[in-house]
Tab-separated table of C-alpha atoms and ligand atoms in Angstrom:
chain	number	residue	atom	x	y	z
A	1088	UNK	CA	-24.767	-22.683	19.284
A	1089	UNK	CA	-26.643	-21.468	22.154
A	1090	UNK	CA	-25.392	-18.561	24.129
A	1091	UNK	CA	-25.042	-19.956	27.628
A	1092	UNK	CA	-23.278	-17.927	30.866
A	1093	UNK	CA	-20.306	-20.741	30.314
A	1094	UNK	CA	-19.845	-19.933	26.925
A	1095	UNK	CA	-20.351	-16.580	27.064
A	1096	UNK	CA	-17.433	-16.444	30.195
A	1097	UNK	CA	-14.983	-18.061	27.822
A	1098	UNK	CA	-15.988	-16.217	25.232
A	1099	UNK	CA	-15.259	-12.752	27.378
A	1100	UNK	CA	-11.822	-14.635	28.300
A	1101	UNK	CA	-10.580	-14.853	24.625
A	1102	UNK	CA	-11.324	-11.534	24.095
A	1103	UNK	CA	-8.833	-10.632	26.796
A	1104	UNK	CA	-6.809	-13.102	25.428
A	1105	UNK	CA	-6.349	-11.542	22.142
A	1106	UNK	CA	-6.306	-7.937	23.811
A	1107	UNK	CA	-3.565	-8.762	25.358
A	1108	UNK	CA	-1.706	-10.714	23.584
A	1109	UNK	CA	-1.617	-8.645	20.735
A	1110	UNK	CA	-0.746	-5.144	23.185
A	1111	UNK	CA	1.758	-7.456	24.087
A	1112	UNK	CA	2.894	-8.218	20.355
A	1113	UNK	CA	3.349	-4.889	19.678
A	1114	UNK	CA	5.260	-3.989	22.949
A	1115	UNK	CA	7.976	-6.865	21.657
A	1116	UNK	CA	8.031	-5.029	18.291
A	1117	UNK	CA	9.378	-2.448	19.585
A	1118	UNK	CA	11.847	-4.512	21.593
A	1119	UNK	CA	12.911	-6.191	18.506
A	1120	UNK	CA	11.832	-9.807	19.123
A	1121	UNK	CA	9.187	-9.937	17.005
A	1122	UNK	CA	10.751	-10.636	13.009
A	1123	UNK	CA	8.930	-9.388	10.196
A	1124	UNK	CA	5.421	-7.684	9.304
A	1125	UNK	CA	2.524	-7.352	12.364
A	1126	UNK	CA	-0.711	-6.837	11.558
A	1127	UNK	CA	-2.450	-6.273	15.236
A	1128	UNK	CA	-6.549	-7.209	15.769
A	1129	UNK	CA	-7.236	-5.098	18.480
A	1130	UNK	CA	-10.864	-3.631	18.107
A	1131	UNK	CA	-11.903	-5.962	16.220
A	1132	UNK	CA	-11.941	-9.029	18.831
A	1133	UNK	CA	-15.780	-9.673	18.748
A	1134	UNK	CA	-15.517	-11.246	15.352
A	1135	UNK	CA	-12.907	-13.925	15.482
A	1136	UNK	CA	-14.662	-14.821	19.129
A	1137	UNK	CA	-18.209	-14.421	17.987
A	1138	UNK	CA	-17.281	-16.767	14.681
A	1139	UNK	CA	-14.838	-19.552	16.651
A	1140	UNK	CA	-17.579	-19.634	19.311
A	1141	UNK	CA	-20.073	-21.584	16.883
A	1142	UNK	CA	-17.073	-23.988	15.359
A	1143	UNK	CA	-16.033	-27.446	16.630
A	1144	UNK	CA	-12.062	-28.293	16.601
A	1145	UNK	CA	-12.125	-30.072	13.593
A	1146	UNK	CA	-13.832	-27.509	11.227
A	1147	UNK	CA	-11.595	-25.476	9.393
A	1148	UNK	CA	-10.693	-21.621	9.161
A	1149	UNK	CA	-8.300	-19.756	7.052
A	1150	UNK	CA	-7.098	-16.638	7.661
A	1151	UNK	CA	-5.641	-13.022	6.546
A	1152	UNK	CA	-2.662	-11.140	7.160
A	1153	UNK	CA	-4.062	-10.069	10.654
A	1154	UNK	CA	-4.435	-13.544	11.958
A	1155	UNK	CA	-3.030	-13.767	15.500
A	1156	UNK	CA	-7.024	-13.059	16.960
A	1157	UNK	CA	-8.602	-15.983	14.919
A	1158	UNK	CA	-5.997	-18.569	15.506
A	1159	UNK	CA	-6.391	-17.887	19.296
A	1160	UNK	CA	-10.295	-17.703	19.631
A	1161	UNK	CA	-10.040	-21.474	17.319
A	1162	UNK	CA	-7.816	-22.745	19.960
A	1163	UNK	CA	-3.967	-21.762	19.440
A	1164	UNK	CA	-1.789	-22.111	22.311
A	1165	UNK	CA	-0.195	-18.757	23.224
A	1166	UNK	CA	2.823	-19.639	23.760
A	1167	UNK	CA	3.661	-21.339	20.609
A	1168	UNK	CA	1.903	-18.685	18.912
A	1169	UNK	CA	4.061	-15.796	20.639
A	1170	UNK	CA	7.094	-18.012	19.364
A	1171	UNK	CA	6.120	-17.995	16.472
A	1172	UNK	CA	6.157	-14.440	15.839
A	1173	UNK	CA	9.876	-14.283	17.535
A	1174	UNK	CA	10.370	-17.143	15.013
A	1175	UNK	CA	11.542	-19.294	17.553
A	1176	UNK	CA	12.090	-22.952	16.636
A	1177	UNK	CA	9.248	-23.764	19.301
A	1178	UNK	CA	6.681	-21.719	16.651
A	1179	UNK	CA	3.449	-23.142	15.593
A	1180	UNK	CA	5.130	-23.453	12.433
A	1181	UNK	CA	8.553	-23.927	14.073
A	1182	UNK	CA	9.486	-20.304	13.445
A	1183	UNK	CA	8.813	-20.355	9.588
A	1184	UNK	CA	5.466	-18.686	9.273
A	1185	UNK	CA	5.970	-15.770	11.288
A	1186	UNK	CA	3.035	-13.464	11.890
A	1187	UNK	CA	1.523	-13.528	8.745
A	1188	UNK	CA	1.643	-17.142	8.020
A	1189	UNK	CA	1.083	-18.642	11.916
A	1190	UNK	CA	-1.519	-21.581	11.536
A	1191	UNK	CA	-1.885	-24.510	13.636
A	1192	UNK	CA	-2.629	-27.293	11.603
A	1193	UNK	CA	-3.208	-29.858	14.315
A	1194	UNK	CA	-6.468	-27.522	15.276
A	1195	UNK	CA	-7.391	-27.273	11.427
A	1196	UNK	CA	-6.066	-23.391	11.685
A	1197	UNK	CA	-4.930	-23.567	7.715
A	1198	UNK	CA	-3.321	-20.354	8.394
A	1199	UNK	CA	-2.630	-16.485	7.957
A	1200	UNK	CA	-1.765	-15.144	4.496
A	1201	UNK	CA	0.296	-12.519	3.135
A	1202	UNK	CA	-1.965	-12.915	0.134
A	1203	UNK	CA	-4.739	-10.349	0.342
A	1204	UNK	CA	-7.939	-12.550	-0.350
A	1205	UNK	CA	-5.493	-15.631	-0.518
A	1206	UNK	CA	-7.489	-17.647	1.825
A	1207	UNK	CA	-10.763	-17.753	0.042
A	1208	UNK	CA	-9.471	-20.511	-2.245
A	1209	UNK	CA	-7.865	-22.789	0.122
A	1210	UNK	CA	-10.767	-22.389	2.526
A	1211	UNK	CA	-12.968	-23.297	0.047
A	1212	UNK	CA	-11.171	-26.291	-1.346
A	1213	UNK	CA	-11.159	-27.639	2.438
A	1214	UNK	CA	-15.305	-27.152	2.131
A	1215	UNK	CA	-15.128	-29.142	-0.882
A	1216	UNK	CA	-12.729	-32.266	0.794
A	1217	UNK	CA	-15.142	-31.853	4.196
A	1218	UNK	CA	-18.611	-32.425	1.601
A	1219	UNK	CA	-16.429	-35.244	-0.468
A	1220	UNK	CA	-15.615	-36.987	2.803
A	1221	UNK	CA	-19.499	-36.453	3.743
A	1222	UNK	CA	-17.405	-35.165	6.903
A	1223	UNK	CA	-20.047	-32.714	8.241
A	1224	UNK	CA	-17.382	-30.409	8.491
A	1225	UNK	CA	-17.345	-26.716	7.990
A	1226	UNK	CA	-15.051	-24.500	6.779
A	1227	UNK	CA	-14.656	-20.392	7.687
A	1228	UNK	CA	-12.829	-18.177	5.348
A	1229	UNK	CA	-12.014	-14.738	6.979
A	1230	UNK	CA	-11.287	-11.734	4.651
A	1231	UNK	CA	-11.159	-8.135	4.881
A	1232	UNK	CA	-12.967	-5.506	2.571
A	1233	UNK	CA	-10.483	-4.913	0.630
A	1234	UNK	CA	-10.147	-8.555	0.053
A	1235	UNK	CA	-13.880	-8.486	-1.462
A	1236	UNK	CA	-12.441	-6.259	-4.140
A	1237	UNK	CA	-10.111	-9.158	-5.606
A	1238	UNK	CA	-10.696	-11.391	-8.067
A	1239	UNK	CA	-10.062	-14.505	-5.746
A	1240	UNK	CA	-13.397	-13.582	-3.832
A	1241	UNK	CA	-15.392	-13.721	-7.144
A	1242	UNK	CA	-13.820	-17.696	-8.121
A	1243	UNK	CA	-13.798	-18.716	-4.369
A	1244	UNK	CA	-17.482	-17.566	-3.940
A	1245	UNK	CA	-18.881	-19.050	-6.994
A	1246	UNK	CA	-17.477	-21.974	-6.638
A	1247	UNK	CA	-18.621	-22.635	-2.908
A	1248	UNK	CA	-22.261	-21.325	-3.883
A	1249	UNK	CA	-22.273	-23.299	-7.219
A	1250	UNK	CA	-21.366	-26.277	-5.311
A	1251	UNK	CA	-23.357	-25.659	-2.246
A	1252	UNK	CA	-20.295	-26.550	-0.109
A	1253	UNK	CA	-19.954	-26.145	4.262
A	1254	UNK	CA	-18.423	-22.888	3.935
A	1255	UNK	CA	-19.208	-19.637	6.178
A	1256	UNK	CA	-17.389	-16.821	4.518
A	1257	UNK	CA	-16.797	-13.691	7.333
A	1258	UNK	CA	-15.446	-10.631	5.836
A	1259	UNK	CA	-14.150	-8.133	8.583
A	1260	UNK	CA	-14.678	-4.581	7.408
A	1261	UNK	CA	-13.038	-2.453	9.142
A	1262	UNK	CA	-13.463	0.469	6.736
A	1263	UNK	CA	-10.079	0.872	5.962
A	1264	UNK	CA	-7.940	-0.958	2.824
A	1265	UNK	CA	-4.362	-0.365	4.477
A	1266	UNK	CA	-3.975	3.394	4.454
A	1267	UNK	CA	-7.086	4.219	2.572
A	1268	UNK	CA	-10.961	4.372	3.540
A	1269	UNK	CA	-13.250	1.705	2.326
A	1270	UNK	CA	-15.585	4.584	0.707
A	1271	UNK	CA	-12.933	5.795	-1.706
A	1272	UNK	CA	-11.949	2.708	-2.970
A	1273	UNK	CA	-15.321	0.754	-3.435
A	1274	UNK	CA	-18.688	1.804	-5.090
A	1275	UNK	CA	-20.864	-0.598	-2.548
A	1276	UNK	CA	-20.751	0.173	0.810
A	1277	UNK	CA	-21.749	-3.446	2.088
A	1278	UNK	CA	-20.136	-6.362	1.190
A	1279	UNK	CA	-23.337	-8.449	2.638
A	1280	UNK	CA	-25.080	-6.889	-0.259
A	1281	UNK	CA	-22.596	-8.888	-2.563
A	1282	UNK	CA	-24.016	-12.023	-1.395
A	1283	UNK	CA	-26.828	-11.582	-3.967
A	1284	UNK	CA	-25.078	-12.018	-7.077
A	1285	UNK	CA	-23.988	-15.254	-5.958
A	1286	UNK	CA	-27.436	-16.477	-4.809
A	1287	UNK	CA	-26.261	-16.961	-1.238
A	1288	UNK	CA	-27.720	-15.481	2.120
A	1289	UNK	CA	-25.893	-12.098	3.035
A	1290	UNK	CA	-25.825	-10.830	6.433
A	1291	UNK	CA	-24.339	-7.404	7.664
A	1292	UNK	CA	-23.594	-7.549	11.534
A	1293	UNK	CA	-22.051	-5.319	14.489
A	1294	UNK	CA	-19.001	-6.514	14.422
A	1295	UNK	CA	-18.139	-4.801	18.095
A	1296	UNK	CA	-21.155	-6.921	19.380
A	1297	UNK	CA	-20.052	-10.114	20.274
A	1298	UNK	CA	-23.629	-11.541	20.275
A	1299	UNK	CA	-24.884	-10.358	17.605
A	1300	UNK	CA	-21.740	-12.016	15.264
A	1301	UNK	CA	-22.371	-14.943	17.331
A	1302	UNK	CA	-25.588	-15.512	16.332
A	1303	UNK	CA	-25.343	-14.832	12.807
A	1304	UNK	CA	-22.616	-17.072	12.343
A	1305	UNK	CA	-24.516	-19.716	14.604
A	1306	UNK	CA	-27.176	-19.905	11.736
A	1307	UNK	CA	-24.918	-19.969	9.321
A	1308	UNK	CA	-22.731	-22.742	10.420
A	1309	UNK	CA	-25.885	-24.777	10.958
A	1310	UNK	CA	-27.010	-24.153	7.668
A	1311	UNK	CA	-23.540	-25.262	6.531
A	1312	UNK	CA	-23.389	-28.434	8.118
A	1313	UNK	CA	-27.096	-29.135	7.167
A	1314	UNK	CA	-26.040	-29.536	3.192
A	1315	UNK	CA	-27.566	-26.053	2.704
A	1316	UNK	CA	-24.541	-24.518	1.325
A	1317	UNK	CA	-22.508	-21.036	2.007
A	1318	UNK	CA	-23.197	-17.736	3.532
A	1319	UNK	CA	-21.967	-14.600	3.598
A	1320	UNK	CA	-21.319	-12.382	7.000
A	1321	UNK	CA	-20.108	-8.933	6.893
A	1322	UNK	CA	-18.706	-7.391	10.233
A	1323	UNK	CA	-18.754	-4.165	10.544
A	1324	UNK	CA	-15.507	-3.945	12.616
A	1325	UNK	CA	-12.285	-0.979	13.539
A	1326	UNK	CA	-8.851	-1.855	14.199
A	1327	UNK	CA	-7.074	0.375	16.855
A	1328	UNK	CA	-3.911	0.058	15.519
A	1329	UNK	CA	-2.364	1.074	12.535
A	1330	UNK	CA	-2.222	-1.393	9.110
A	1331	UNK	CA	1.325	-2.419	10.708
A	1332	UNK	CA	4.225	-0.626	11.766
A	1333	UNK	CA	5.354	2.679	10.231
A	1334	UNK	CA	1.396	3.611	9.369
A	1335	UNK	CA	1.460	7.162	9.778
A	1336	UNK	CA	-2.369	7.038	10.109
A	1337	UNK	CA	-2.955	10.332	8.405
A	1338	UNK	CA	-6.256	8.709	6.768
A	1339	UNK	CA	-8.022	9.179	10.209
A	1340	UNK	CA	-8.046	11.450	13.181
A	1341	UNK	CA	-7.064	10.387	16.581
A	1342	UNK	CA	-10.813	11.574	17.907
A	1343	UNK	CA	-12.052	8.825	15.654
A	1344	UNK	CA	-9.960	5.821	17.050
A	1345	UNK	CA	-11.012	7.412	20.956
A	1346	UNK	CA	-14.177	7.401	19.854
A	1347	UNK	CA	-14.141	3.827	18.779
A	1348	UNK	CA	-12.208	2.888	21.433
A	1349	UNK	CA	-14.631	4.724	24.032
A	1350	UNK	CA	-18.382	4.108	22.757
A	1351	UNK	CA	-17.549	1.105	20.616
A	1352	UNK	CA	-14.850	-1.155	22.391
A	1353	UNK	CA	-16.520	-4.540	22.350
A	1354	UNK	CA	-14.476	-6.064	25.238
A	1355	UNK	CA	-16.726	-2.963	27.130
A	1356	UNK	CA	-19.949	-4.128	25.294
A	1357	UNK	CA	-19.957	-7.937	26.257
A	1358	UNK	CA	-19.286	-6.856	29.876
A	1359	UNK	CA	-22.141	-4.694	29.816
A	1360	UNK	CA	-24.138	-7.740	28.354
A	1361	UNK	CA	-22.903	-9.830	30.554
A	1362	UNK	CA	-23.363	-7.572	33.959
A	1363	UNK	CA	-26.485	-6.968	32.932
A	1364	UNK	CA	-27.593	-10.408	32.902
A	1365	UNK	CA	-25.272	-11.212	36.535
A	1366	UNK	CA	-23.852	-13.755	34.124
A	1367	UNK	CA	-19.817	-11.585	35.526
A	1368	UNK	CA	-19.257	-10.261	39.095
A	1369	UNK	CA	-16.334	-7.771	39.334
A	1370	UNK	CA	-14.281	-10.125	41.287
A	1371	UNK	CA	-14.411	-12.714	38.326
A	1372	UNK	CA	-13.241	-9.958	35.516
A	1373	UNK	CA	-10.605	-9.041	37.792
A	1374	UNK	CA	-9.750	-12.587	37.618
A	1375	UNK	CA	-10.112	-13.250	34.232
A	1376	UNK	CA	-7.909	-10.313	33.467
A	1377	UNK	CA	-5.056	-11.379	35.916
A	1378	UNK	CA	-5.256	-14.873	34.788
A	1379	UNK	CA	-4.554	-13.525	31.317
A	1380	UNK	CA	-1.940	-10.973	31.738
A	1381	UNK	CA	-0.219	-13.857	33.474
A	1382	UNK	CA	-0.344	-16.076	30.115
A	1383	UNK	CA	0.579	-13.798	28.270
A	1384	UNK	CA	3.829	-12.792	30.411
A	1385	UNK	CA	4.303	-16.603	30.400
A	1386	UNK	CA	4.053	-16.955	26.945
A	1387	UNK	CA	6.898	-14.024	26.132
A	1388	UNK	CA	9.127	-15.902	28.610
A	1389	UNK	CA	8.030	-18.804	26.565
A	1390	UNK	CA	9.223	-17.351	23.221
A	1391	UNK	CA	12.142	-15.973	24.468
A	1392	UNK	CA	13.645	-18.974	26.251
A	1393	UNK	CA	12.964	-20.859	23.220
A	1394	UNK	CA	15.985	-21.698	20.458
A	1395	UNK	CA	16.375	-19.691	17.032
A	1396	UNK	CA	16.025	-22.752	14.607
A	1397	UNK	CA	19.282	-24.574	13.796
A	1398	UNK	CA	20.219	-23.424	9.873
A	1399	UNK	CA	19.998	-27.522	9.454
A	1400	UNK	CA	16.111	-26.671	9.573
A	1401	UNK	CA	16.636	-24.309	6.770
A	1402	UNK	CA	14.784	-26.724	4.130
A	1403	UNK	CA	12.576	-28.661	6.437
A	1404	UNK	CA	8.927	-28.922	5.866
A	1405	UNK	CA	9.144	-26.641	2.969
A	1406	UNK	CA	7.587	-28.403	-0.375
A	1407	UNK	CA	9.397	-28.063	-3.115
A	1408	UNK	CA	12.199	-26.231	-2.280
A	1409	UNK	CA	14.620	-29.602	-1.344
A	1410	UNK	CA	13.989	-30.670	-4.926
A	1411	UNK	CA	15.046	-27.653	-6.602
A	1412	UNK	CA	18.332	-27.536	-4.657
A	1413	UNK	CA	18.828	-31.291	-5.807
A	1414	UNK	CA	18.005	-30.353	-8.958
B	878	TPP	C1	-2.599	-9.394	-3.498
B	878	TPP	C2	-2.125	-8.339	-2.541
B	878	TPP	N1	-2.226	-7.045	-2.878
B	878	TPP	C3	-1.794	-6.083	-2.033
B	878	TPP	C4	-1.236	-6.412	-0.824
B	878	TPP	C5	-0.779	-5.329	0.151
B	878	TPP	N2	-1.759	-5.241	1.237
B	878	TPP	C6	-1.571	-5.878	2.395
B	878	TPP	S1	-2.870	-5.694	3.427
B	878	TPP	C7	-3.696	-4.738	2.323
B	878	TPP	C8	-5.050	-4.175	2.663
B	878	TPP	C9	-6.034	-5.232	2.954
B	878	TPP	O1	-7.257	-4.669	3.378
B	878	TPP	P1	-8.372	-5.591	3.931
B	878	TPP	O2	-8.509	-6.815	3.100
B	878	TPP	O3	-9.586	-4.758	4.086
B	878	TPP	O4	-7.825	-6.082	5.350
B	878	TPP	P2	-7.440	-5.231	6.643
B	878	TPP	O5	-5.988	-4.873	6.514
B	878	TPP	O6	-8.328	-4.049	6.676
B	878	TPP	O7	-7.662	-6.143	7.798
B	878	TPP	C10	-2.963	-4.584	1.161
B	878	TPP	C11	-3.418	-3.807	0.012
B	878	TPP	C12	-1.130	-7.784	-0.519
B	878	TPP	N3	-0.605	-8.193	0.643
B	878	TPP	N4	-1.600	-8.722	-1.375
């Protein structure tokens, strides 16, 4: 999809989205309203934006345990997203996903996983139903690194390149497997470079410039919904938080997260891009930042105002589980 000054504005506006929303996130951790695990994207905004950019609402994506970024660049709604963290009965998954499970289903956002590399398959099977249904659809799995290292990757991969399905498979390194470095862990450094053994294409991007993920992901979508099967895009990416609460970080320095966070922010980057080309006046991203910050301070009052889920709700939408209490 072509890179116009309207798409690249709302494009700069979910980056700020997810910023903030996920500062936010972790500021209501600490409060105590958000229940459960939180994985936090920021750093890495230019690849859930640069990806969701390129996809139409009813393509699918499936995502990771650090999910809150793609399911708001595909669309989500923040406030039922910040509910669902606070797992509110207002939640995108009235309260019963939680961070690492929020999905939207009515935007095709199949959801977060606990599952390290558990997306892959379901993503894939949704490529598969999209080139049954001759739907045109496509179908983006994100995975981390250390998600490339499972076995999942290997079946989900060969089956989408075997059967040439829609399916644009985005792996966000961010050099780091929870509290270890990519490079002690893994003999390749590239996961593009695994794209070979499965006969696909194999692309290794910026993954702090916008554009450049943008346009990778632009070709391969097209080549996706032209019949011409799977690719694989490899982001090179850094989170600025740690894995989740109570990382103690001591596999990196604090000089290397300022440094990311100085040179490499890619919030900074696309506003350079964007000056450069007049496409942004400073009036407008003082705008765009105050329009968000308000959002997101709407959303928290949102999730806050909004009811625990009665214990009636207990066994609601959950598959499975009413028949083994009957039985
Ligand atoms: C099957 C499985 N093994 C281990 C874990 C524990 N775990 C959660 S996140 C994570 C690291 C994942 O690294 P990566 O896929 O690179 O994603 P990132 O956290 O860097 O975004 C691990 C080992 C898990 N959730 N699932």
């Amino acid at each position: 999809m072509a890179l116009t000054e309207e798409l690249a504005k709302k494009m700069y506006t979910d980056m700020w989205r997810i910023r903030m929303f996920e500062e936010e996130a972790n500021r209501q951790l600490g409060l105590g309203n958000v229940v459960g695990a939180l994985h936090l994207y920021c750093g890495e905004e230019a690849v859930a934006v640069g990806v969701c950019s390129n996809l139409r609402d009813d393509d699918y994506i499936v995502g990771t345990h650090r999910s809150h970024g793609h399911c708001l660049a595909k669309g989500a709604d923040m406030e039922h997203t910040m509910a669902e963290l606070f797992g509110k009965a207002d939640g995108t998954c009235s309260g019963k996903g939680g961070s690492m499970h929020v999905a939207d289903l009515s935007l095709n956002i199949l959801g977060a996983n606990g599952i390290v590399a558990g997306g892959l398959g379901p993503g894939t099977g949704t490529a598969l139903a999209s080139k049954i249904r001759k739907s045109d659809q496509v179908s983006v799995c994100f995975f981390g690194d250390g998600a490339a290292a499972r076995g999942t990757f290997h079946e989900a991969i060969t089956m989408g390149a075997l059967w040439n399905l829609p399916v644009v498979y985005v792996c966000e390194n961010n050099g780091f497997q929870q509290w270890v470095r990519r490079e002690t862990v893994a003999v390749v450094d590239s996961v593009a470079t695994m794209a070979g053994s499965y006969g696909i294409p194999g692309v290794s991007v910026d993954g702090q410039n916008v554009v450049e993920v943008h346009e990778a992901v632009s070709e391969a979508v097209d080549r996706a919904r032209r019949g011409e099967g799977p690719s694989l895009i490899e982001a090179r990416t850094y989170r600025y938080f740690g894995h989740s609460p109570g990382d103690l970080e001591e596999y990196r320095t604090r000089d290397e997260v300022e440094d990311w966070r100085t040179n490499r922010d890619p919030i900074n980057t696309f506003r350079a891009y964007m000056e450069e080309r007049q496409w942004l006046t400073e009036r407008e991203d003082e705008e765009i930042q105050e329009a968000t910050s308000a959002e997101v301070t709407k959303a928290v009052k949102f999730a806050e105002d909004s009811a625990v889920p009665g214990i009636e709700e207990a066994l609601t939408d959950v598959v499975d589980t009413a028949w083994r209490v009957e039985a």
